C-alpha angles and dihedrals in degrees: 000000000000090000091051092051091049090051091051093050091055094053129090115244091258094050090043088058091050090048091055094044091052090050089053092049100042101031094235139070116256117244093202112028092189094070090053092048088053091052089062097053110098117206090251088066097036120153123226118207126212091258091056096258112148118216119205137120100259096104092048089046089055091051094044092050090055093047093047092050093048096047094045088049090052092050092050092045091055096041097048107037095163104048128096130251093259093060092048093049094048093047093048091051089058089060101035095056133108097246093057094040093049091051093045092049089054093048090051091053094245097132094075091055098051119108107217140145096201112147089213123074110268090237089064095051138062092241094105092051091047090051091050090055089047089051089053088052090051092050090052093049092044101042110011134237097314093055091045093050092047091053095048095047100038100036104031115018104036098041099039109023130071098191095194092051094041093052090066098038126106115222100177093118095178093055091045091052094047091049090049090051093050092047095050096034097245124145110240118192131177120208118189130186126188119221105208117240131229134220090277101032129055119228117273126218120213120193135185130193121219118198110191088343093306118115107234102161142031131185143172132210147152089255135036090245094052094048091049092049090052092047092048091050091055091045091053090051091051092047089052092050092049092050090052091051091053094050 
């Protein structure tokens, strides 16, 4: 506790607020606030130091992605001792995917802390999910495996995931939307544009879904498939809302 108080005293009011918010989100106080600040810097807002070093959260995102996949795999392995590898892989993919991570980041309150210059609303990008993975990487670097595992299980899996329900759930949103269109005789069309990348930034794919020539969903991703899945997910949500309004 004394160490925590000393850390708070040294911080500026703005960083002290971030310190408290991170404690609320992660469930523990950061040892090194700088690594957590780095986890919140998207590549669109990257900082370049005088020596040429580039600061953004991509390396932490890489690490967090690996830790999340490993810890979710461990949980599934222990929970389902009698199922085959295919079932475990499919179930893990439903958790370790951008749609779920984006939604979870928003629920945790991470969106308001992210530094980004995206011209598209964060909710329509994968930036929140990427930042959540980077945060997981920061927790691992700052506190080790036990802290990382505790965060993933207590703040992500247990509050937001019903493993038994998820194991039997289909998350191929594009297929679901196309099937819905065929069943109800609606024309569903996907339109995808590629925004060329640069030396420092990978290309971005932006998709929209038109249902009977009306745009009902938009999505972004690092691949055509990912952007269409995100667009289809939003379209399904909008279709569901419209149906409720009509009933």
